[in-house]
mmCIF file of C-alpha atoms and ligand atoms in Angstrom:
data_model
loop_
_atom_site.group_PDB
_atom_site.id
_atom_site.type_symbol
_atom_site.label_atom_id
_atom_site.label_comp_id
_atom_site.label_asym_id
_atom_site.label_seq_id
_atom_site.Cartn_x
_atom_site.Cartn_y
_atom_site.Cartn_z
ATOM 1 C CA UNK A 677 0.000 0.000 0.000
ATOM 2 C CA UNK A 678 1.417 3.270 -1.050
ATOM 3 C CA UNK A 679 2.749 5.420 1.983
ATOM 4 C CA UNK A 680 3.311 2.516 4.489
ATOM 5 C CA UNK A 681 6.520 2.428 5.904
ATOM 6 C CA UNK A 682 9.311 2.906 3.186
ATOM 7 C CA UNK A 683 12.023 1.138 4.773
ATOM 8 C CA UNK A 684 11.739 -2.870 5.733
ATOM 9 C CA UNK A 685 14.131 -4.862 7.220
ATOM 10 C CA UNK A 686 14.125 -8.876 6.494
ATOM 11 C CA UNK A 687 14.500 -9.132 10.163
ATOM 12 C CA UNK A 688 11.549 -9.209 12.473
ATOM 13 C CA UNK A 689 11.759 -8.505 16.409
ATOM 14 C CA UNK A 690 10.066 -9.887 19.196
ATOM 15 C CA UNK A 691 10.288 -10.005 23.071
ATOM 16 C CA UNK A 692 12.358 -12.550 24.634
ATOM 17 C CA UNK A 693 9.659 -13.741 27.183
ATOM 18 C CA UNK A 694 12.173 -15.969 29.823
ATOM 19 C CA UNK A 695 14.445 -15.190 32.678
ATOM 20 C CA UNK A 696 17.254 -13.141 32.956
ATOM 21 C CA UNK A 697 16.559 -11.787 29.586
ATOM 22 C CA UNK A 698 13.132 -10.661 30.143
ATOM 23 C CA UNK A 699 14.319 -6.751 28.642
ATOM 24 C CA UNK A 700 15.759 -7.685 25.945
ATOM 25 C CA UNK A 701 14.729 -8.101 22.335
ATOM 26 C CA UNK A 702 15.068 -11.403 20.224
ATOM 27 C CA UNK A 703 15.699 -10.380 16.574
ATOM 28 C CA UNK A 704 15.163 -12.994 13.667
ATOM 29 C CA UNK A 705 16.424 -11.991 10.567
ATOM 30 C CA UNK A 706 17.361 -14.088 6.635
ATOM 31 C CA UNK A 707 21.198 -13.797 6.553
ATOM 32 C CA UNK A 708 22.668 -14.934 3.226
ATOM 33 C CA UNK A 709 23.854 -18.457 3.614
ATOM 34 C CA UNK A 710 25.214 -19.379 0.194
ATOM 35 C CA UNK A 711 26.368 -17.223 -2.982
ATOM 36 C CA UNK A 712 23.026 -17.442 -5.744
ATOM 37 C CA UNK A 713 23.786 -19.582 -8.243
ATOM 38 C CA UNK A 714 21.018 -18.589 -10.830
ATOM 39 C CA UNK A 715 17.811 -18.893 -9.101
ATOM 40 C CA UNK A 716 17.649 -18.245 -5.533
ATOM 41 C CA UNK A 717 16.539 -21.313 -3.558
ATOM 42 C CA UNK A 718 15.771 -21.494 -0.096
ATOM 43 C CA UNK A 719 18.767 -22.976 1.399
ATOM 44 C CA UNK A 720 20.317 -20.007 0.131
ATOM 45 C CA UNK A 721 19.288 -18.494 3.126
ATOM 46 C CA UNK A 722 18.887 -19.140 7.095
ATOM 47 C CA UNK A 723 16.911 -18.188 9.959
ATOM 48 C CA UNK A 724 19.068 -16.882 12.501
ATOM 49 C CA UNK A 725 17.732 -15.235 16.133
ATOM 50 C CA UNK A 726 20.161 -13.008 17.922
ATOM 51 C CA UNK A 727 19.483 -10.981 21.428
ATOM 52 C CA UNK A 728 19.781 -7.601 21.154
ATOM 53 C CA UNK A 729 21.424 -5.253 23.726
ATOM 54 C CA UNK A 730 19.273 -3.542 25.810
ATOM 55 C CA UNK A 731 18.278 0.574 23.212
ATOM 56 C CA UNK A 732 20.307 3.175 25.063
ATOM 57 C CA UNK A 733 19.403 7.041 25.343
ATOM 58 C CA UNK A 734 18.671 8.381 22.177
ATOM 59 C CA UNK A 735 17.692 4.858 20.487
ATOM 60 C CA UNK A 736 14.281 3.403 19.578
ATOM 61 C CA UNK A 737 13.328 0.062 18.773
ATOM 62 C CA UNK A 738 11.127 -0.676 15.777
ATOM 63 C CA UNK A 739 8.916 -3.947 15.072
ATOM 64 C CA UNK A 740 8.328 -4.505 11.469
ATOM 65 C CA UNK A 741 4.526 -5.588 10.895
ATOM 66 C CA UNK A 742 5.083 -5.906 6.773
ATOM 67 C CA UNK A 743 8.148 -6.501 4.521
ATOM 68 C CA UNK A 744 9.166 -6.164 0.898
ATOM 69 C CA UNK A 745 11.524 -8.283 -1.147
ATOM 70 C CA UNK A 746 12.510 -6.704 -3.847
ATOM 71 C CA UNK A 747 14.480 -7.514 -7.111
ATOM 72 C CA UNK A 748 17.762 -5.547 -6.582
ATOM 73 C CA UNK A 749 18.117 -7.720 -3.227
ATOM 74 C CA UNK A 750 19.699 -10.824 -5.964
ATOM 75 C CA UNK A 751 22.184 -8.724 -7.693
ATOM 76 C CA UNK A 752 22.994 -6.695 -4.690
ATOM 77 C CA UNK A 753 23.767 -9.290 -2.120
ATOM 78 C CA UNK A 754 26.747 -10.551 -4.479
ATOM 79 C CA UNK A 755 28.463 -7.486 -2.935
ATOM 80 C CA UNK A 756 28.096 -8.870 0.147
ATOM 81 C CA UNK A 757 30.055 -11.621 2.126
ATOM 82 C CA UNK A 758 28.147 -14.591 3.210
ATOM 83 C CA UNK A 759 25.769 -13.936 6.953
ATOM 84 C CA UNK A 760 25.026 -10.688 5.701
ATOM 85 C CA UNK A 761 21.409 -9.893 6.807
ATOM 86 C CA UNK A 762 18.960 -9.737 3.766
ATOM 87 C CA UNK A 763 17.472 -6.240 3.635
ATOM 88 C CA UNK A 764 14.139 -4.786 1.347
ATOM 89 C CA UNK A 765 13.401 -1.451 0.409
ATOM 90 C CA UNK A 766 10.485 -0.368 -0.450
ATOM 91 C CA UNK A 767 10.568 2.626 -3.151
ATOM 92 C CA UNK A 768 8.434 1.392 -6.209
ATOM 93 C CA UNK A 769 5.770 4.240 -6.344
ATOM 94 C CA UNK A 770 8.626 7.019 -6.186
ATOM 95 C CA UNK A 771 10.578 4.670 -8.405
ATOM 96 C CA UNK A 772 7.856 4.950 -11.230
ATOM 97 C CA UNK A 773 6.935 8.682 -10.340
ATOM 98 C CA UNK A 774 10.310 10.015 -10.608
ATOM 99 C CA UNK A 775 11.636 8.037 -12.894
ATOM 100 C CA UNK A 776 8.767 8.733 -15.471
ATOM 101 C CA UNK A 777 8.668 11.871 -15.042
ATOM 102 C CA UNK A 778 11.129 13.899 -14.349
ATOM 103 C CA UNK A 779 13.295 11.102 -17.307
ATOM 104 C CA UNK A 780 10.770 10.076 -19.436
ATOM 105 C CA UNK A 781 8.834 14.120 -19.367
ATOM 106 C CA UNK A 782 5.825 12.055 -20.911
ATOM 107 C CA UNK A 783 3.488 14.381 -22.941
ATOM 108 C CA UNK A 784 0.207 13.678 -24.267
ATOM 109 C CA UNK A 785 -0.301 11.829 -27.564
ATOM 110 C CA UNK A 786 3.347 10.196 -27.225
ATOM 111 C CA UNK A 787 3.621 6.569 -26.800
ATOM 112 C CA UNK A 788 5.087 4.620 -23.691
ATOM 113 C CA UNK A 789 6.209 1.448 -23.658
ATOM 114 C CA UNK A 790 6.763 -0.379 -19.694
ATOM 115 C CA UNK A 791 8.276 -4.151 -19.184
ATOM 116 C CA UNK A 792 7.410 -5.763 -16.191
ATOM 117 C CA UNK A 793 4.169 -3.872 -16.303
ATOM 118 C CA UNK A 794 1.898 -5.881 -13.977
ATOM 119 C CA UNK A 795 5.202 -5.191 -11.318
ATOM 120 C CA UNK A 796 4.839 -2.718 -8.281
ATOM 121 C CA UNK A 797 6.684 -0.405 -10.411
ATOM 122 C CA UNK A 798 5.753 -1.065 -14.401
ATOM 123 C CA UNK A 799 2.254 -0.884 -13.074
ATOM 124 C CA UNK A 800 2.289 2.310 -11.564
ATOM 125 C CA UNK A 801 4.312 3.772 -14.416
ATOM 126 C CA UNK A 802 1.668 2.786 -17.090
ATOM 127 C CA UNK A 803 -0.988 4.485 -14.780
ATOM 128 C CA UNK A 804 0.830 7.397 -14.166
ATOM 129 C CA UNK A 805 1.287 7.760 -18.188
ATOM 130 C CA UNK A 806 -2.005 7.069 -18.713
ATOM 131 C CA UNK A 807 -2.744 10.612 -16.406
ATOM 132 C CA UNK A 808 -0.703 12.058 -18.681
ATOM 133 C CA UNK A 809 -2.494 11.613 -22.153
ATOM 134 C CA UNK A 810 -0.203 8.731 -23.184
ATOM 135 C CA UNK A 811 -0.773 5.881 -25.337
ATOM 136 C CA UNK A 812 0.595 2.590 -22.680
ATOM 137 C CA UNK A 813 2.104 -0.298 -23.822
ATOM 138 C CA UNK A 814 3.089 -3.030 -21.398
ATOM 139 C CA UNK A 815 4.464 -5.819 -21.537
ATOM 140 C CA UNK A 816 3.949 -9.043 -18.257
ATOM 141 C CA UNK A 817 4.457 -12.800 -18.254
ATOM 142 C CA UNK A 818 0.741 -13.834 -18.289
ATOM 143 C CA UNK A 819 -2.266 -13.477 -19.876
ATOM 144 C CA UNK A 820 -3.736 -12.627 -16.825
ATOM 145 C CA UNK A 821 -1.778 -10.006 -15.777
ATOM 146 C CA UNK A 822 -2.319 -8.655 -18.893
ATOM 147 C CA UNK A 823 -6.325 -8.246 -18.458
ATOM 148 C CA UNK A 824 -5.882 -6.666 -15.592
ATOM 149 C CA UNK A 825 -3.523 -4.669 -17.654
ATOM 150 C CA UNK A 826 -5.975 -3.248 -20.531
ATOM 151 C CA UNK A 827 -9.166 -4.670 -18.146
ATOM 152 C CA UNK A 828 -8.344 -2.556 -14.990
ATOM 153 C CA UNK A 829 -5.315 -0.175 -15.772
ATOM 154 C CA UNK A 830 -6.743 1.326 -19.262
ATOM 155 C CA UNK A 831 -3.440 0.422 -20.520
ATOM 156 C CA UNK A 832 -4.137 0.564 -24.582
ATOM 157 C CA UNK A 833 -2.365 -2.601 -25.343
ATOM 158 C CA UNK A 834 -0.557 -5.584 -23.243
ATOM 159 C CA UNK A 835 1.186 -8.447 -24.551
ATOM 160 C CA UNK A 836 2.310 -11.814 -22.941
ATOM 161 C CA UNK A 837 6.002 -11.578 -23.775
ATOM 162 C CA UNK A 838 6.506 -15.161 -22.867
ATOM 163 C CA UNK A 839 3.903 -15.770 -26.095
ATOM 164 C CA UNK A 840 4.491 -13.233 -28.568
ATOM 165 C CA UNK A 841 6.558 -12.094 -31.261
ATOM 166 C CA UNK A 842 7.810 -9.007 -29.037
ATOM 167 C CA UNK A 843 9.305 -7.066 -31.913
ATOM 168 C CA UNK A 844 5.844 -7.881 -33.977
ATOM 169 C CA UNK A 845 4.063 -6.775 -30.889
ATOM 170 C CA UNK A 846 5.411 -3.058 -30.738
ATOM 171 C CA UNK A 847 5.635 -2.886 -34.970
ATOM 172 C CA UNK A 848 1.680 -3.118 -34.740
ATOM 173 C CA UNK A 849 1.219 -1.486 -31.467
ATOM 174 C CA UNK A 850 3.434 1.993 -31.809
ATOM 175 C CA UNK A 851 2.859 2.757 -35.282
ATOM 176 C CA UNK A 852 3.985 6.054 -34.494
ATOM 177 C CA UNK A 853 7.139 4.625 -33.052
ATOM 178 C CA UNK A 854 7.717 5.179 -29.250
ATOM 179 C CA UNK A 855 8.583 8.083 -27.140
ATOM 180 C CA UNK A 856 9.418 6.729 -24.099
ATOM 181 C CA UNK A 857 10.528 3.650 -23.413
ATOM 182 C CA UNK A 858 10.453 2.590 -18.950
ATOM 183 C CA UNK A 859 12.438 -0.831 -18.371
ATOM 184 C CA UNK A 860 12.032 -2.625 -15.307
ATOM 185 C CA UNK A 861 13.595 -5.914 -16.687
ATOM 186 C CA UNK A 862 17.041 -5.314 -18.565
ATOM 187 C CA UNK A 863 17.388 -6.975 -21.925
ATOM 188 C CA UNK A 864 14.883 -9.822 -20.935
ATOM 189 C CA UNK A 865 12.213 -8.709 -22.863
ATOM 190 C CA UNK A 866 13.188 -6.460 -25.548
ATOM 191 C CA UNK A 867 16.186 -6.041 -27.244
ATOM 192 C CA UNK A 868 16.099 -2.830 -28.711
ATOM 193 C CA UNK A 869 17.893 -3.192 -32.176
ATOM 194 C CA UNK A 870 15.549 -5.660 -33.245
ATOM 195 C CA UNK A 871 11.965 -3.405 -32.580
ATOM 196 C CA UNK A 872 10.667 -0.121 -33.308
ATOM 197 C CA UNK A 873 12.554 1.093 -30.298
ATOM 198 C CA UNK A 874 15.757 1.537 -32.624
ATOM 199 C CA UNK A 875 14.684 3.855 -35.252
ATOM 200 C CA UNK A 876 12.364 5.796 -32.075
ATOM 201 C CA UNK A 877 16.048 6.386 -30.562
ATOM 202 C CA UNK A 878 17.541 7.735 -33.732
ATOM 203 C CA UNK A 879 14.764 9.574 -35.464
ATOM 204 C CA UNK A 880 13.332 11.055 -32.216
ATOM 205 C CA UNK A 881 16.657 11.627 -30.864
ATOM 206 C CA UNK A 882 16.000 9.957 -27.800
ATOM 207 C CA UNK A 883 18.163 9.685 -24.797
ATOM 208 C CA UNK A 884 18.876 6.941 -22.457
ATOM 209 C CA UNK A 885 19.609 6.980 -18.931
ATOM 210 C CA UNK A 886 19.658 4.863 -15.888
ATOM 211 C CA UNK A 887 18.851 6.817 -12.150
ATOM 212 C CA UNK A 888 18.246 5.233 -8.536
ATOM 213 C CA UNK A 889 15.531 6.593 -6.780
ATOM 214 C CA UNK A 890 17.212 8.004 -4.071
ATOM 215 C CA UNK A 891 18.013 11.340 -6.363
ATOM 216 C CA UNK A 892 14.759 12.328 -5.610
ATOM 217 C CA UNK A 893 15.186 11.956 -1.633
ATOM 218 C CA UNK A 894 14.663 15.700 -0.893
ATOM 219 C CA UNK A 895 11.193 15.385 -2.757
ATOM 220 C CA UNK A 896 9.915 12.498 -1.595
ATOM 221 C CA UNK A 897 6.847 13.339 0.362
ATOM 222 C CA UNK A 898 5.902 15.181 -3.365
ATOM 223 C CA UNK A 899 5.945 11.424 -4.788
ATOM 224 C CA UNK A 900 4.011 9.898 -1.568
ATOM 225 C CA UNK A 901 1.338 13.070 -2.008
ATOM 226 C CA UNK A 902 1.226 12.945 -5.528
ATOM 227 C CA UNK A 903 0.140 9.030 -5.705
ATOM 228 C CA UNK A 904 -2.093 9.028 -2.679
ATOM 229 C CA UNK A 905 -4.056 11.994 -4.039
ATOM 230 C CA UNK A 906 -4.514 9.780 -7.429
ATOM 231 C CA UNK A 907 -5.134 6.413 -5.705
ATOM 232 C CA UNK A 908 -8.503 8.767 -3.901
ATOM 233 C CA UNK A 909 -9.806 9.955 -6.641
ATOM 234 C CA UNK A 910 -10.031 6.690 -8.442
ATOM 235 C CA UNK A 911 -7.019 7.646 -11.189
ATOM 236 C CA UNK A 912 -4.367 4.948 -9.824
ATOM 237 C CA UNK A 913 -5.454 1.472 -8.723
ATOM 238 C CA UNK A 914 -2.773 -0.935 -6.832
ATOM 239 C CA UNK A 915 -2.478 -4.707 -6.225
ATOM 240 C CA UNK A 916 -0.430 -6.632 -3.775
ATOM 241 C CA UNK A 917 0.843 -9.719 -3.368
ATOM 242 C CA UNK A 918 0.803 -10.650 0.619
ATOM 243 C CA UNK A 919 2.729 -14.234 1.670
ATOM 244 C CA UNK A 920 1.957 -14.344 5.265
ATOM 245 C CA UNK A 921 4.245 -15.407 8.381
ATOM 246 C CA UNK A 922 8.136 -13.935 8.602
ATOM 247 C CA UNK A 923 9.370 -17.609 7.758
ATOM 248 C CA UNK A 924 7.656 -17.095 4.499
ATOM 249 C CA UNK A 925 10.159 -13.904 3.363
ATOM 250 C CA UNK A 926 12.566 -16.434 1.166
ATOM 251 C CA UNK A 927 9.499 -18.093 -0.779
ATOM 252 C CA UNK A 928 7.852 -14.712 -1.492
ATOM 253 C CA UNK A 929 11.574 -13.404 -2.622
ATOM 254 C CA UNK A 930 11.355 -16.372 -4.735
ATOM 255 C CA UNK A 931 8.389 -15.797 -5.865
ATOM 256 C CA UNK A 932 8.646 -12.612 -7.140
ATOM 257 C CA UNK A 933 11.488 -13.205 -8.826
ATOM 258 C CA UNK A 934 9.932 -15.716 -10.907
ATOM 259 C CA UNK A 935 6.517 -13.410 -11.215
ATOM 260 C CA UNK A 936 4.515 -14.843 -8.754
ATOM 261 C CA UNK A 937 3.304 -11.366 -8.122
ATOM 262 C CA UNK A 938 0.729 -8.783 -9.560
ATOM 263 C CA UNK A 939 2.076 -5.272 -8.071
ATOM 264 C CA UNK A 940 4.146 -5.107 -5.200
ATOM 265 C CA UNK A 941 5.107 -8.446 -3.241
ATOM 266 C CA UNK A 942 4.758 -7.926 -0.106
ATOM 267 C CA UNK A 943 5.186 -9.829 3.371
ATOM 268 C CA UNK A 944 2.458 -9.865 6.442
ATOM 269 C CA UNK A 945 4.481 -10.077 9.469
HETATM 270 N N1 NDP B 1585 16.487 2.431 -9.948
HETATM 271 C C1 NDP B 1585 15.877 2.341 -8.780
HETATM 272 O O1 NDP B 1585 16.079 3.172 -7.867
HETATM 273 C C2 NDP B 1585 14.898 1.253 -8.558
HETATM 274 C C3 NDP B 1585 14.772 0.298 -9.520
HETATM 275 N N2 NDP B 1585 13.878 -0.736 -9.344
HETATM 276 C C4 NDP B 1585 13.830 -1.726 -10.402
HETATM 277 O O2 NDP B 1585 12.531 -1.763 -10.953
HETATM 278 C C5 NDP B 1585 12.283 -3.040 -11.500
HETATM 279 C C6 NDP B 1585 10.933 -3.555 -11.018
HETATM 280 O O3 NDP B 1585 10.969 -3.723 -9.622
HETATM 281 P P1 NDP B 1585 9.634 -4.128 -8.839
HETATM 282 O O4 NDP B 1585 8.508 -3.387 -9.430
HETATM 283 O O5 NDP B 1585 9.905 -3.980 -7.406
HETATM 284 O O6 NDP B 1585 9.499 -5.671 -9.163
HETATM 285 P P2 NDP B 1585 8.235 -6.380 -9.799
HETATM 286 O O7 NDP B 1585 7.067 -6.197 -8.903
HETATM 287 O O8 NDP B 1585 8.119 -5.914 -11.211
HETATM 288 O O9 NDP B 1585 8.650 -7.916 -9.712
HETATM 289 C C7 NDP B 1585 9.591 -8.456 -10.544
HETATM 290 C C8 NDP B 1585 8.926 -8.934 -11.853
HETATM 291 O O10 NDP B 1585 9.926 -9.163 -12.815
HETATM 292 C C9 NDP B 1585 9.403 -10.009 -13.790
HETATM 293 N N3 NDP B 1585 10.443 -10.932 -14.222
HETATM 294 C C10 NDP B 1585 11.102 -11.835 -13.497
HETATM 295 N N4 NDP B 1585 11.988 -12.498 -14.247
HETATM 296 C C11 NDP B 1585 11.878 -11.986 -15.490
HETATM 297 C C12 NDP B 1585 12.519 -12.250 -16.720
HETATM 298 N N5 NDP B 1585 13.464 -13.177 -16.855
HETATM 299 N N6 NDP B 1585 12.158 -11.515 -17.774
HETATM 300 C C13 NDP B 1585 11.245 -10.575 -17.669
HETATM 301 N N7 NDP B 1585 10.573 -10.286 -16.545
HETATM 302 C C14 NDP B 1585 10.902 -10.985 -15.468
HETATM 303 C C15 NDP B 1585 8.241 -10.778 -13.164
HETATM 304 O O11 NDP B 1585 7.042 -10.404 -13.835
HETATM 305 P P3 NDP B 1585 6.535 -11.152 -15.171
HETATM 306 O O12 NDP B 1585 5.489 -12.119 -14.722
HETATM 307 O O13 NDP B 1585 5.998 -10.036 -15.968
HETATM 308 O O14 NDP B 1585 7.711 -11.822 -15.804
HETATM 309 C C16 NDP B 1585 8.213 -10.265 -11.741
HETATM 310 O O15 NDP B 1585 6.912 -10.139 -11.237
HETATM 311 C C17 NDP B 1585 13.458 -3.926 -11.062
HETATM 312 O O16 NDP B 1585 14.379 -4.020 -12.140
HETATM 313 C C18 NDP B 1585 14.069 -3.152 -9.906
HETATM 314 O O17 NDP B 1585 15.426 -3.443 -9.736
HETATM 315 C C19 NDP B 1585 13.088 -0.814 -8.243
HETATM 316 C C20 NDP B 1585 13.185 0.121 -7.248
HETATM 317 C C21 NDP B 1585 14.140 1.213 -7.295
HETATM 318 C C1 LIG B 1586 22.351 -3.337 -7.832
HETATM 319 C C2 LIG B 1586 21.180 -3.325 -8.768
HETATM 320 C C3 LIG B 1586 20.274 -2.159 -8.574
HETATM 321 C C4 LIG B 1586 19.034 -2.286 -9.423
HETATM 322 C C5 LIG B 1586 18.107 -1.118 -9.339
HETATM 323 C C6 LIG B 1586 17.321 -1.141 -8.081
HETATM 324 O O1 LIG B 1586 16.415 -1.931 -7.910
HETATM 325 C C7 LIG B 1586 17.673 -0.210 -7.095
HETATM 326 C C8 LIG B 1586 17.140 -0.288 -5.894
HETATM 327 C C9 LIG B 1586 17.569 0.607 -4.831
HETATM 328 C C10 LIG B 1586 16.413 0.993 -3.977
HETATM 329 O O2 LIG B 1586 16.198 2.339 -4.157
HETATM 330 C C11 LIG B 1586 16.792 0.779 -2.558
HETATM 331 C C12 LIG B 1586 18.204 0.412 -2.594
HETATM 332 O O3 LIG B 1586 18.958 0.429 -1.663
HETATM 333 C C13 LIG B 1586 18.564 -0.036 -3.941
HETATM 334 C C14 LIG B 1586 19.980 0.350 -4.299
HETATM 335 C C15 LIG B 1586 20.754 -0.822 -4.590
HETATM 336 C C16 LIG B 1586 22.102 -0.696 -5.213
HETATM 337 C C17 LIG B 1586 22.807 0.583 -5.303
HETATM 338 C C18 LIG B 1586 24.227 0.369 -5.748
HETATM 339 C C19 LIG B 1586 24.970 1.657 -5.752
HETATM 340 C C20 LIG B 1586 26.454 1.402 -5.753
HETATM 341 O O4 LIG B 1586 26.987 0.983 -6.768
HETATM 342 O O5 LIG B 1586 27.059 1.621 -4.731
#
């Protein structure tokens, strides 16, 4: 849900309820057991419970009631050694608000095209474009997600990438050729010298660039405000995918990562 907490940790506290350690705090947290090789499994990963030291003066203690795994947490925990605790961030509203528009400067009539569209972030950037006057184009690993796509979102088109003739896809779909071009997925789902998306870069004299949210720290209440006020009045509409239960967090990771999810995966304490 947009403007819950932004920051979750994939560690989860609770009181230790015996004995001498009656004050303190028993953390459980997902350290990183084993490097990824390809897909994440779960014994990549292991519970571990520590006791923290009693919060001094000026400290506060938090208990996380909902966590996020997100996508960077694969390529980003190969920077780490191994027992490093697993952490998710979540940032995919302000990822797709800032990132479409202050980048992409969408204006009416042009045409967008979004991978990982039915994601917590692809889906909110195909709404937000849709405010905007564009023509959407997504693309999502199911049929499904693609009704809700066109069904739900008013995106104008949505194809099943896993099905289609991608390049065919955006030849018939941007006619016009396509302005913008928002992707969540690298060179998964389109590779851009063999669509549309070439000639759009040269005749349109498009630019490319890559940004992490963060740039957009001292604004981010704008991005929070901005969403909320569209969710109300009907303009943005949001899914989430809940696993429930703390021991669950390596599953949904998994999960998501293989698209288990229609908008933003999501953990229930
Ligand atoms: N730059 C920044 O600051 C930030 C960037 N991001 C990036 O935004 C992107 C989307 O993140 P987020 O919305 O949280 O995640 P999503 O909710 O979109 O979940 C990931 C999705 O990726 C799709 N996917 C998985 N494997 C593949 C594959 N091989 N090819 C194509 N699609 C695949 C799946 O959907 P499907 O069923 O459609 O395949 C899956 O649901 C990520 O790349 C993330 O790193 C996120 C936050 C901040
Ligand atoms: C390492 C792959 C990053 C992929 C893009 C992404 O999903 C970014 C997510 C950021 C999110 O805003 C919260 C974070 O902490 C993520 C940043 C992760 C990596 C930053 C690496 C910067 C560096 O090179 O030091």
């Amino acid at each position: 849900m947009i403007n819950r907490v932004e920051l979750f940790w994939f560690s989860f506290l609770k009181p230790e309820s015996t004995g001498r350690f009656s004050n303190m705090v028993l953390n459980k947290k997902f350290i990183m057991h084993k490097r990824f090789e390809g897909e994440p499994k779960p014994s990549d990963f292991k519970l571990v419970e520590e006791k923290l030291p009693p919060i001094s003066e000026g400290e506060f203690l938090c208990k996380a009631k909902w966590m996020s795994v997100d996508p960077y947490m694969r390529p980003y925990s190969a920077r780490y050694p191994l027992g490093t605790t697993m952490i998710g961030s979540q940032v995919a509203e302000n990822t797709a608000y800032f990132g479409l528009l202050e980048l992409c400067q969408p204006k009416a009539g042009e045409t967008v095209v979004v991978t990982g569209a039915a994601g917590a972030v692809g889906s909110i950037v195909g709404q937000i474009a849709r405010i905007k006057g564009c023509k959407v184009i997504g693309f999502a690993g199911s049929d499904s997600k693609c009704k809700w796509l066109k069904d739900e979102l008013a995106f104008d088109a949505a194809f099943n990438y896993k099905e289609c003739s991608v390049a065919k896809a955006l030849q018939e779909s941007a006619p016009n050729g396509v302005d913008c071009y928002f992707d969540n997925v690298s060179e998964n789902i389109i590779h851009i010298s063999t669509t549309v998306i070439q000639m759009s870069l040269v005749a349109k004299q498009l630019k490319m660039e890559g940004f992490l949210v963060h740039r957009w720290a001292n604004r981010w209440d704008e991005g929070i405000n901005q969403l909320l006020e569209w969710v109300q009045e009907g303009k943005i509409k949001y899914r989430e995918t809940i696993s429930e239960g703390f021991d669950n967090m390596p599953a949904a990771f998994i999960g998501m990562l293989r698209g288990d999810n229609v908008g933003k995966a999501v953990v229930k304490v």
